[in-house]
Amino acid sequence: MATQSREIRLARRPKGEPGADCFAFATVDLPEPGAGEVLVENLCMSVDPYMRGRMNEGKSYVPQFEIGKPLEGTAVGRVVESRDEKVPVGTSVLSMFGWREAYVAKASSLRVIDSSAAPASAYLGILGATGLTAWVGLFTIAKLKDGETVFISAGAGAVGSAACQFAKMRGCRVVASAGSEEKVVYLRDELKVDYAFNYREGDAREHLQKAAPDGLHVYFDNTQGPQLEAALYELAPFGRVAMCGGIAGYNEPVPGPGNLIQAVGKRLRLEGFIVSDHFKELAAMLAEAVPALKAGKLVNRETFVDGLDAAPAAFLDLLHSGAGNIGKMVVRLRQK
Amino acid sequence: MATQSREIRLARRPKGEPGADCFAFATVDLPEPGAGEVLVENLCMSVDPYMRGRMNEGKSYVPQFEIGKPLEGTAVGRVVESRDEKVPVGTSVLSMFGWREAYVAKASSLRVIDSSAAPASAYLGILGATGLTAWVGLFTIAKLKDGETVFISAGAGAVGSAACQFAKMRGCRVVASAGSEEKVVYLRDELKVDYAFNYREGDAREHLQKAAPDGLHVYFDNTQGPQLEAALYELAPFGRVAMCGGIAGYNEPVPGPGNLIQAVGKRLRLEGFIVSDHFKELAAMLAEAVPALKAGKLVNRETFVDGLDAAPAAFLDLLHSGAGNIGKMVVRLRQK
């Protein structure tokens, strides 16, 4: 049973691309759980591109990480000591407490998950905030309808992979981009998207014209930058853009799209969103996604790295598209 | 009675800024009106910035002007010969047939207007497509609510002037920009906006911070370019942008906003629109605007030029903010 925990803290805010020196390891003593509290050992934790934004200084609407404090994010763990009878020892729980091996917290601040339905790590990915992000962007924000045509940038990333598959489940035509040939093959052969391309090869706009000659109904934007500009040209009238992220500009600013005037003539709607506003939609997503995952109709590809020490490098790797991971990056802290 | 009409045709498509050589004058013989048709003499006609876009080549969702054909746009005229009993001689009618002195058309293609409620030219401006554009952008697209704070660029232009006043009628705090000191005075003293600034002087973002320290709820965008970028920074969470036009880029491309990532964290919605999709809302607008205009609560400032020959220069002038007109540019073809 843990009475100490190692954790990763923000050591300094990056200028431009972050390096290993932005992170500091620390070991802390954990208190005894008080009434209503539990002690949890994490099994696995999530590193996600959006965390780059939280490393910056300044006013933001997702709270910034604080220097000297552990980085936050989702983790799945197991209760090893409990002073809350509703959450007994052995319960699997999802937390937002981030990059640490163990912690003590109020049981009411945790979400109990059904670890018999799917592996624990799936609740960091397609059954968790990652899958919900894809779901909300497609259906709540962009109002994607059955049979429409959707373009998803960074389609081989965690959110993108979920979005490709949810859209295919609804009978949509899916066009997806990625930054390497390996990812393009994954999109085409495993996720069964209708048209996949490497955005580093050829002109994105030409790819979109070939993939969707009648125009796009929806663009699920994970990148901003040149792919957003290409999509604005190729969206059909009354097209919608779910603005999920801007990986093209996380480390350095990228120019804005020079063709936003397209939005006027074509009556486009561009809308940003943050998944944390939409947790109430999780039940609806799980009702569709859990049976599909059990039936083998959803791929939840994961890239695992082992141990807390590996987390910073795994995170930094996410910020280089074309490198590294396919699907969800999971830091495994313990074999189950 | 006219049996001939002078008209202005598109002579060539401009590259960049249009010149007088883009326009050609012609005189045409008018046919006798057939059954259901009327002969109309125009009293006044509209020239508007959006027409610049219609001069370009290529696919667009507002139809392009055709070379050798008259430029289209709204005009108010008087029926001088009628073969439709529902639209007798003397009726005032609004048409979309544009830059010509007289025409023969099916009576059913015209909108009868009440010229006792307001001067004919008002139906080109605050009681016509101009006013409706402001109305739709504020209330239908941006869903501006009573008491919210709205920023309106090109606030002294025709659409901007209407938007400033409709927003004030709903008790909103109105921030508006313009390109000359004279226009700023007009915004402040005649339209009674809460904060007016010259976008050529000082930093737009600093003006917005001073005018709306708690952030903007809505941005009514007539310009795109740097003012859109400034507004994206200063919009409050869940802010809305009604994308009406892009006068900053009509003649030459302007860089896109480099800070669109703001839309994700702040969950902003940017939505383009075209007034012609919304004519069914005209009755609701007139129900509020006609009594207000009669009661002197709405200013419908107009800049008049006289005669068809003056139309091209009046139009070209609209494309230079900081020059020329305040409010609606009206080409008067005949004294009433």
XYZ file of C-alpha atoms in Angstrom:
672
model
C 0.000 0.000 0.000
C 1.376 3.384 -1.000
C 2.051 5.884 1.711
C 4.318 7.829 -0.550
C 3.710 8.906 -4.116
C 5.967 10.139 -6.865
C 4.524 12.942 -8.953
C 5.491 15.226 -11.838
C 5.301 18.971 -11.366
C 5.514 21.872 -13.746
C 9.039 23.253 -13.212
C 8.873 26.166 -15.641
C 6.656 27.459 -18.407
C 7.996 26.785 -21.897
C 8.718 29.435 -24.462
C 7.858 27.750 -27.741
C 8.625 24.070 -27.746
C 8.771 22.567 -24.242
C 11.709 20.445 -23.116
C 12.383 17.941 -20.362
C 13.468 20.803 -18.092
C 9.835 21.926 -17.838
C 9.135 18.946 -15.589
C 10.317 18.073 -12.082
C 9.869 14.814 -10.192
C 9.010 14.825 -6.493
C 8.097 12.291 -3.850
C 5.406 13.236 -1.358
C 4.016 11.610 1.759
C 0.349 10.788 1.531
C -1.927 11.435 4.511
C -4.208 8.792 5.970
C -7.598 8.964 4.262
C -10.134 10.882 6.374
C -13.871 10.243 6.548
C -15.324 10.044 3.025
C -11.864 9.758 1.489
C -10.047 7.003 -0.346
C -6.443 6.148 -1.138
C -6.018 5.333 -4.821
C -3.123 3.747 -6.711
C -3.118 4.783 -10.335
C -2.948 2.068 -12.975
C -2.546 4.321 -15.972
C -2.730 7.988 -16.873
C -3.286 10.161 -19.870
C -1.052 12.638 -21.646
C -2.825 14.793 -24.238
C -1.893 17.575 -26.665
C -4.269 20.074 -24.997
C -1.979 20.040 -21.961
C 0.519 22.110 -23.914
C -1.873 25.067 -23.718
C -2.200 24.626 -19.979
C 1.559 25.054 -19.585
C 1.385 28.662 -20.778
C 1.147 31.681 -18.596
C -1.801 33.996 -18.550
C -5.553 34.101 -18.464
C -7.175 31.093 -19.992
C -10.516 29.396 -19.701
C -9.090 25.988 -19.039
C -7.141 26.631 -15.818
C -3.377 26.848 -16.323
C -1.050 24.409 -14.621
C 0.693 26.023 -11.681
C 4.451 26.075 -11.313
C 5.508 23.691 -8.548
C 2.216 21.786 -8.675
C 1.557 18.418 -10.335
C 0.274 18.468 -13.880
C -3.379 17.506 -14.044
C -5.133 15.105 -16.369
C -7.186 11.952 -16.286
C -5.953 8.740 -14.659
C -7.550 5.392 -13.848
C -6.721 3.804 -10.513
C -7.829 1.276 -7.947
C -9.005 2.057 -4.438
C -6.599 0.454 -1.935
C -7.932 2.015 1.247
C -11.399 3.436 1.787
C -13.292 5.462 4.327
C -16.351 5.773 2.090
C -18.628 2.749 2.055
C -20.005 3.542 -1.407
C -16.516 3.244 -2.911
C -14.939 0.153 -1.352
C -11.428 -1.225 -1.739
C -10.969 -2.677 -5.231
C -13.213 -0.153 -6.999
C -11.862 1.226 -10.267
C -12.031 5.015 -10.419
C -11.309 7.764 -12.914
C -9.742 10.958 -11.536
C -8.601 14.325 -12.840
C -5.630 14.514 -10.502
C -3.070 13.763 -13.112
C 0.535 12.875 -13.147
C 1.089 10.961 -9.923
C 1.342 7.374 -8.788
C -1.125 7.554 -5.912
C -3.261 10.064 -4.079
C -5.803 10.560 -1.326
C -9.045 12.283 -2.307
C -12.700 12.585 -1.485
C -14.491 9.600 -2.979
C -17.161 11.983 -4.280
C -14.586 13.683 -6.524
C -13.982 10.439 -8.468
C -15.967 8.666 -11.165
C -16.494 4.952 -10.587
C -15.960 2.952 -13.785
C -16.961 -0.542 -14.855
C -13.645 -2.274 -15.417
C -15.413 -5.464 -16.525
C -16.806 -3.714 -19.604
C -13.445 -2.706 -21.015
C -9.777 -2.435 -19.992
C -9.093 0.388 -17.552
C -7.060 2.314 -20.109
C -10.048 2.510 -22.464
C -11.584 4.952 -19.982
C -8.701 7.308 -20.709
C -9.367 6.908 -24.422
C -12.367 6.079 -26.484
C -14.616 5.542 -23.435
C -13.365 8.643 -21.624
C -12.676 12.289 -22.266
C -10.996 11.452 -25.572
C -14.019 9.668 -26.980
C -16.372 12.255 -25.531
C -14.385 15.031 -27.211
C -14.888 13.332 -30.562
C -18.557 12.698 -29.853
C -19.354 16.223 -28.728
C -17.455 17.810 -31.615
C -19.168 15.726 -34.265
C -22.701 15.525 -32.980
C -23.296 18.357 -30.497
C -21.172 21.109 -32.035
C -21.043 20.287 -35.760
C -24.397 18.489 -35.761
C -23.100 15.858 -38.155
C -25.996 13.997 -39.712
C -26.109 10.408 -40.930
C -24.613 10.077 -44.378
C -22.872 13.446 -44.495
C -19.239 13.958 -45.497
C -16.770 14.919 -42.750
C -13.066 15.775 -42.831
C -11.049 15.024 -39.698
C -7.507 16.376 -39.375
C -5.034 14.524 -37.129
C -7.322 11.578 -37.768
C -4.847 9.029 -36.394
C -4.506 10.808 -33.067
C -6.577 9.791 -30.069
C -9.487 12.173 -30.598
C -9.251 11.875 -34.376
C -9.363 8.055 -34.299
C -12.484 8.139 -32.165
C -14.083 10.756 -34.414
C -13.358 8.733 -37.574
C -15.052 5.688 -36.095
C -18.065 7.418 -34.572
C -18.697 9.095 -37.927
C -18.399 5.779 -39.765
C -20.876 4.226 -37.289
C -23.381 6.836 -38.463
C -22.870 6.001 -42.122
C -20.871 9.117 -42.922
C -18.228 9.501 -45.600
C -14.990 10.113 -43.679
C -11.934 11.917 -45.037
C -8.966 12.009 -42.660
C -5.425 13.353 -42.680
C -2.301 12.407 -40.767
C 1.395 13.200 -40.757
C 2.990 9.890 -41.775
C 2.467 7.006 -44.174
C 2.083 4.585 -41.278
C -0.799 6.642 -39.924
C -2.409 6.869 -43.345
C -2.322 3.069 -43.604
C -3.865 2.809 -40.127
C -6.644 5.220 -41.097
C -7.380 3.329 -44.272
C -6.956 -0.280 -43.138
C -7.953 -0.272 -39.489
C -10.340 2.640 -39.126
C -11.813 2.090 -42.617
C -12.019 5.751 -43.484
C -13.077 6.467 -47.051
C -10.123 8.653 -48.014
C -6.914 9.144 -46.035
C -3.991 11.371 -46.940
C -0.628 12.520 -45.631
C -0.948 16.285 -45.244
C 2.806 16.638 -45.805
C 2.452 15.229 -49.321
C 0.613 17.134 -51.994
C -1.845 19.928 -51.499
C -4.506 19.454 -48.826
C -7.048 21.273 -50.939
C -6.484 18.967 -53.906
C -6.887 15.947 -51.650
C -10.162 17.307 -50.321
C -11.455 18.061 -53.814
C -10.692 14.506 -54.863
C -12.143 13.015 -51.673
C -15.272 15.147 -51.577
C -16.015 16.683 -54.978
C -19.401 17.936 -53.769
C -17.875 19.613 -50.726
C -17.602 18.869 -47.036
C -20.514 19.147 -44.650
C -18.367 19.130 -41.542
C -14.716 19.709 -40.668
C -13.487 18.390 -37.316
C -10.459 20.621 -36.767
C -7.630 19.378 -34.589
C -4.895 21.393 -36.241
C -5.907 24.878 -37.459
C -3.192 26.198 -39.813
C -3.123 25.229 -43.500
C -5.597 22.371 -43.140
C -8.224 24.737 -41.757
C -7.621 27.046 -44.697
C -8.005 24.161 -47.152
C -11.194 23.009 -45.437
C -12.724 26.511 -45.565
C -12.325 26.425 -49.346
C -13.843 22.967 -49.651
C -16.748 23.191 -47.227
C -20.168 23.187 -48.869
C -22.656 25.978 -48.140
C -23.895 25.827 -44.548
C -20.878 23.700 -43.568
C -19.843 23.483 -39.933
C -16.417 23.445 -38.292
C -15.975 21.908 -34.840
C -12.894 23.694 -33.497
C -11.314 21.159 -31.193
C -7.631 22.089 -31.154
C -4.787 23.693 -33.005
C -1.850 21.335 -32.874
C -0.241 23.149 -35.838
C 0.204 26.169 -33.599
C 0.722 24.831 -30.090
C 4.424 25.506 -29.976
C 4.643 28.398 -32.416
C 1.980 30.693 -33.829
C 0.779 29.799 -37.315
C -0.786 32.347 -39.667
C -4.570 32.462 -39.597
C -6.562 31.330 -42.606
C -6.456 34.072 -45.241
C -9.796 32.967 -46.655
C -12.194 33.429 -43.749
C -14.371 35.474 -46.098
C -15.524 32.063 -47.360
C -17.553 31.851 -44.171
C -19.756 34.748 -45.244
C -20.691 33.651 -48.757
C -21.085 30.016 -47.741
C -22.765 30.755 -44.396
C -20.271 28.612 -42.515
C -20.339 28.155 -38.780
C -17.078 27.707 -36.843
C -17.477 26.814 -33.189
C -14.981 26.029 -30.489
C -15.665 23.737 -27.561
C -14.107 22.177 -24.483
C -15.085 18.691 -23.444
C -15.391 19.586 -19.763
C -18.556 21.566 -20.580
C -20.155 18.365 -21.845
C -19.624 15.607 -19.291
C -23.378 15.188 -19.002
C -23.282 13.669 -22.502
C -20.932 10.865 -21.408
C -23.755 8.443 -20.613
C -25.212 8.801 -24.112
C -21.811 8.194 -25.645
C -21.072 5.142 -23.475
C -24.470 3.643 -24.331
C -23.353 3.518 -27.956
C -19.597 3.068 -27.565
C -19.341 0.313 -24.920
C -21.396 -2.267 -26.873
C -19.545 -1.338 -30.069
C -16.176 -1.774 -28.353
C -17.221 -5.146 -26.846
C -18.455 -6.292 -30.256
C -15.110 -5.425 -31.807
C -16.651 -2.710 -33.962
C -14.501 0.018 -32.442
C -10.737 0.022 -32.521
C -9.173 1.530 -29.409
C -5.564 1.561 -30.464
C -3.202 2.596 -27.735
C 0.466 3.395 -27.532
C 1.783 2.394 -24.106
C 4.796 3.706 -22.307
C 5.724 2.332 -18.919
C 6.363 4.175 -15.709
C 5.967 7.705 -14.482
C 9.480 8.580 -15.670
C 8.421 8.034 -19.266
C 5.537 10.513 -19.127
C 7.290 13.782 -20.097
C 8.907 12.287 -23.200
C 5.620 10.634 -24.202
C 3.856 13.976 -23.869
C 6.510 15.881 -25.810
C 6.295 13.309 -28.568
C 2.577 14.038 -28.995
C 3.428 17.582 -30.017
C 5.285 16.331 -33.094
C 2.788 15.028 -35.554
C 4.376 12.639 -38.002
C 6.375 11.152 -35.171
C 5.387 8.592 -32.644
C 2.040 7.474 -31.544
C -1.053 6.200 -33.210
C -4.259 6.403 -31.228
C -4.253 7.091 -27.535
C -0.991 7.642 -25.647
C -1.247 5.865 -22.280
C 1.314 5.939 -19.496
C 1.086 2.600 -17.663
C 2.030 2.940 -14.012
C 1.301 -0.614 -12.928
C 0.387 -3.907 -14.591
C -3.207 -4.647 -13.643
C -43.026 57.881 -69.920
C -39.802 55.995 -70.505
C -39.587 53.810 -73.548
C -35.836 53.832 -73.325
C -33.633 53.256 -70.314
C -30.022 53.937 -69.586
C -28.239 51.236 -67.639
C -24.782 50.400 -66.282
C -23.164 47.126 -67.277
C -20.137 45.279 -66.023
C -17.487 45.937 -68.680
C -14.650 43.884 -67.180
C -13.805 42.125 -63.955
C -11.362 44.026 -61.760
C -8.032 42.693 -60.602
C -7.660 44.197 -57.154
C -9.132 47.630 -56.865
C -11.800 48.320 -59.509
C -11.721 51.442 -61.669
C -14.183 53.383 -63.779
C -13.276 51.208 -66.762
C -15.088 48.289 -65.152
C -18.395 49.957 -66.010
C -20.089 50.684 -69.343
C -23.177 52.801 -69.994
C -25.792 51.669 -72.505
C -29.209 52.781 -73.639
C -31.813 50.116 -74.323
C -35.323 50.154 -75.751
C -37.946 48.892 -73.336
C -40.699 46.596 -74.577
C -44.385 47.256 -73.981
C -45.449 45.591 -70.734
C -47.197 42.261 -71.378
C -49.998 40.734 -69.301
C -49.027 40.754 -65.608
C -46.134 43.129 -66.255
C -45.445 46.715 -65.270
C -43.182 49.504 -66.490
C -41.263 51.061 -63.593
C -39.244 54.276 -63.414
C -36.627 54.087 -60.689
C -36.484 56.876 -58.125
C -33.340 55.776 -56.385
C -30.988 52.807 -56.244
C -28.481 51.263 -53.919
C -24.744 50.747 -54.220
C -23.255 48.496 -51.549
C -19.828 47.142 -50.624
C -20.903 43.515 -51.105
C -21.205 44.222 -54.832
C -17.420 44.199 -55.055
C -17.467 40.456 -54.431
C -20.022 39.959 -57.180
C -17.649 41.565 -59.690
C -15.163 38.718 -59.308
C -14.931 35.697 -61.504
C -15.570 32.207 -60.317
C -17.912 30.090 -58.270
C -19.671 31.969 -55.547
C -22.856 31.519 -53.584
C -24.155 34.977 -54.301
C -24.389 34.906 -58.119
C -21.642 36.851 -59.867
C -22.428 39.800 -62.102
C -22.099 38.894 -65.757
C -19.936 40.812 -68.172
C -22.087 42.837 -70.543
C -25.119 42.659 -68.247
C -26.414 45.389 -65.904
C -25.189 45.280 -62.332
C -27.899 44.127 -59.965
C -28.978 45.571 -56.652
C -32.005 47.053 -54.969
C -33.864 50.057 -56.362
C -37.112 51.806 -55.487
C -39.316 52.950 -58.344
C -42.816 53.995 -59.304
C -45.126 52.071 -61.616
C -45.885 54.250 -64.666
C -47.685 51.667 -66.791
C -49.402 48.534 -65.535
C -50.942 45.390 -66.927
C -51.434 43.884 -63.465
C -54.465 45.144 -61.585
C -52.948 44.369 -58.166
C -50.059 46.769 -58.859
C -51.602 49.888 -60.399
C -49.910 52.984 -61.799
C -48.447 55.058 -58.963
C -47.512 52.089 -56.784
C -44.056 52.262 -55.151
C -42.071 49.086 -55.672
C -38.732 47.666 -54.586
C -36.812 45.627 -57.180
C -33.561 43.721 -57.408
C -32.897 44.742 -61.013
C -30.232 47.208 -60.175
C -28.414 49.897 -62.011
C -30.920 51.184 -64.557
C -33.330 54.069 -64.931
C -36.393 52.076 -65.899
C -37.439 48.514 -66.662
C -40.322 46.245 -67.558
C -40.878 43.269 -65.264
C -43.475 40.881 -63.942
C -45.360 42.629 -61.149
C -45.024 39.454 -59.067
C -41.222 39.867 -59.016
C -41.492 43.207 -57.185
C -42.151 44.078 -53.554
C -44.814 46.767 -53.011
C -43.743 49.266 -50.346
C -45.648 51.807 -48.269
C -44.163 55.122 -49.349
C -46.354 57.002 -46.859
C -44.552 55.372 -43.923
C -41.097 56.612 -44.880
C -39.239 58.183 -47.806
C -38.665 55.776 -50.679
C -34.915 55.746 -50.118
C -35.369 54.408 -46.577
C -36.416 51.117 -48.167
C -32.935 50.862 -49.640
C -31.473 51.498 -46.218
C -32.660 50.966 -42.699
C -36.076 49.639 -43.789
C -34.645 47.423 -46.524
C -31.907 44.898 -47.074
C -29.422 47.093 -45.196
C -31.492 47.204 -42.027
C -32.414 43.563 -42.348
C -28.732 42.625 -42.620
C -28.071 44.378 -39.316
C -31.126 42.803 -37.715
C -30.373 39.261 -38.823
C -26.699 39.507 -37.870
C -27.414 40.793 -34.379
C -30.468 38.834 -33.392
C -30.731 35.727 -35.581
C -27.055 34.876 -36.045
C -25.314 36.305 -32.970
C -28.401 35.973 -30.760
C -27.638 39.288 -29.055
C -29.584 39.557 -25.840
C -30.888 42.683 -24.127
C -28.172 44.390 -22.120
C -25.209 42.550 -23.634
C -22.079 44.277 -24.975
C -21.555 44.297 -28.743
C -18.710 45.577 -30.918
C -19.614 46.706 -34.442
C -16.843 47.436 -36.945
C -17.532 49.865 -39.791
C -20.190 51.206 -37.451
C -20.762 54.364 -39.478
C -21.484 52.476 -42.684
C -25.005 51.653 -43.741
C -25.271 48.232 -42.112
C -23.156 49.296 -39.154
C -25.310 52.372 -38.445
C -28.441 50.236 -38.418
C -26.772 47.631 -36.191
C -25.619 50.265 -33.689
C -29.147 51.602 -33.365
C -30.978 48.272 -33.212
C -28.596 47.167 -30.467
C -29.144 50.413 -28.539
C -32.939 49.913 -28.845
C -32.457 46.629 -26.968
C -30.530 48.257 -24.163
C -27.151 46.916 -25.218
C -23.766 48.501 -24.618
C -22.479 49.373 -28.097
C -18.819 49.765 -29.066
C -18.234 50.856 -32.661
C -15.281 51.640 -34.892
C -14.894 53.735 -38.021
C -12.134 55.064 -40.243
C -12.330 58.839 -39.713
C -12.855 61.385 -36.964
C -16.035 62.644 -38.627
C -17.502 59.145 -38.475
C -16.471 58.732 -34.853
C -18.304 61.945 -33.991
C -21.365 60.699 -35.873
C -21.289 57.407 -33.973
C -20.965 59.156 -30.647
C -23.269 62.156 -31.135
C -25.949 60.941 -33.517
C -26.105 57.194 -33.009
C -25.376 57.507 -29.267
C -23.038 54.535 -29.126
C -21.320 54.033 -25.788
C -17.748 53.976 -27.076
C -16.571 54.932 -30.563
C -13.023 54.820 -31.913
C -11.040 55.430 -35.062
C -9.435 52.096 -35.892
C -6.572 53.909 -37.621
C -5.564 55.529 -34.332
C -4.210 53.467 -31.495
C -4.535 49.756 -31.031
C -7.981 48.225 -31.587
C -7.418 45.751 -28.788
C -6.627 48.508 -26.297
C -9.766 50.358 -27.328
C -11.850 47.248 -26.801
C -10.303 46.575 -23.404
C -11.126 50.118 -22.351
C -14.632 49.978 -23.808
C -15.529 46.527 -22.517
C -13.243 45.482 -19.661
C -15.409 42.416 -18.957
C -15.252 41.303 -22.557
C -17.557 41.376 -25.552
C -20.583 39.152 -25.890
C -20.992 39.747 -29.601
C -18.870 41.054 -32.465
C -20.688 42.186 -35.612
C -17.903 41.869 -38.169
C -18.011 44.018 -41.294
C -14.273 44.126 -41.880
C -12.364 40.936 -40.973
C -8.620 41.744 -40.839
C -7.018 43.236 -37.732
C -10.314 44.198 -36.096
C -11.490 40.592 -36.174
C -8.211 39.548 -34.574
C -8.617 42.164 -31.837
C -12.199 41.093 -31.212
C -11.231 37.418 -30.896
C -8.899 38.395 -28.063
C -11.524 40.492 -26.319
C -14.596 38.300 -26.680
C -15.835 36.784 -23.439
C -16.337 33.017 -23.133
C -19.221 31.831 -25.309
C -18.991 35.011 -27.396
C -20.523 35.078 -30.874
C -19.289 36.629 -34.108
C -21.772 37.509 -36.859
C -19.637 37.433 -40.003
C -21.293 39.948 -42.283
C -18.502 41.138 -44.548
C -14.802 41.688 -44.988
C -14.291 45.177 -46.308
C -10.643 45.093 -45.176
C -10.029 42.416 -47.793
C -12.401 43.170 -50.656
C -9.772 44.568 -52.959
C -6.721 42.752 -51.655
C -6.367 39.695 -49.440
C -5.641 40.409 -45.780
C -3.925 37.902 -43.470
C -6.276 35.774 -41.402
C -6.440 36.189 -37.643
C -3.432 34.471 -36.085
C -5.340 33.867 -32.856
C -8.240 31.666 -33.935
C -7.189 29.249 -31.197
C -9.031 31.680 -28.902
C -12.228 30.175 -30.290
C -11.456 26.803 -28.713
C -10.652 27.862 -25.156
C -13.422 30.461 -25.080
C -15.964 28.337 -26.975
C -16.586 31.090 -29.491
C -18.977 30.732 -32.385
C -18.249 32.498 -35.691
C -21.017 32.341 -38.237
C -21.393 33.828 -41.688
C -24.694 34.830 -43.226
C -26.266 36.389 -46.306
C -29.328 38.555 -45.948
C -31.120 36.970 -48.904
C -31.596 33.787 -46.835
C -33.596 35.807 -44.322
C -36.169 37.905 -46.183
C -38.934 36.184 -44.240
C -37.722 38.124 -41.186
C -38.348 41.485 -42.858
C -41.871 41.823 -41.471
C -40.645 41.396 -37.885
C -37.948 43.994 -38.461
C -40.333 46.505 -40.045
C -42.789 46.084 -37.182
C -40.107 47.445 -34.854
C -38.219 49.767 -37.200
C -41.020 51.678 -38.956
C -42.589 53.061 -35.757
C -39.133 53.881 -34.400
C -38.195 55.721 -37.588
C -41.488 57.656 -37.602
C -40.982 58.571 -33.947
C -37.528 59.941 -34.726
C -35.849 57.259 -32.625
C -33.895 55.893 -35.559
C -31.462 57.932 -37.611
C -31.421 56.946 -41.286
C -28.554 59.055 -42.478
C -28.029 58.964 -46.181
C -25.411 60.235 -48.568
C -27.047 61.134 -51.867
C -25.469 61.360 -55.265
C -27.524 62.403 -58.248
C -27.954 60.658 -61.553
C -27.002 57.308 -62.989
C -23.663 58.689 -64.182
C -22.590 59.215 -60.572
C -23.167 55.595 -59.529
C -19.774 54.024 -60.364
C -17.810 56.676 -58.474
C -20.191 56.452 -55.514
C -19.700 52.703 -55.428
C -15.914 52.903 -55.717
C -15.881 55.403 -52.885
C -17.577 52.881 -50.579
C -14.564 50.613 -50.897
C -12.331 53.223 -49.247
C -13.230 53.418 -45.606
C -12.125 56.670 -44.111
C -13.249 58.448 -47.211
C -16.663 59.549 -48.232
C -20.004 58.470 -47.001
C -21.683 58.173 -43.679
C -24.711 55.913 -43.511
C -26.406 54.666 -46.617
C -25.139 55.610 -50.072
C -28.136 56.335 -52.303
C -28.055 57.149 -56.006
C -31.014 59.437 -56.733
C -32.293 59.026 -60.278
C -35.249 61.374 -60.086
C -36.619 63.923 -57.644
C -39.803 62.465 -56.239
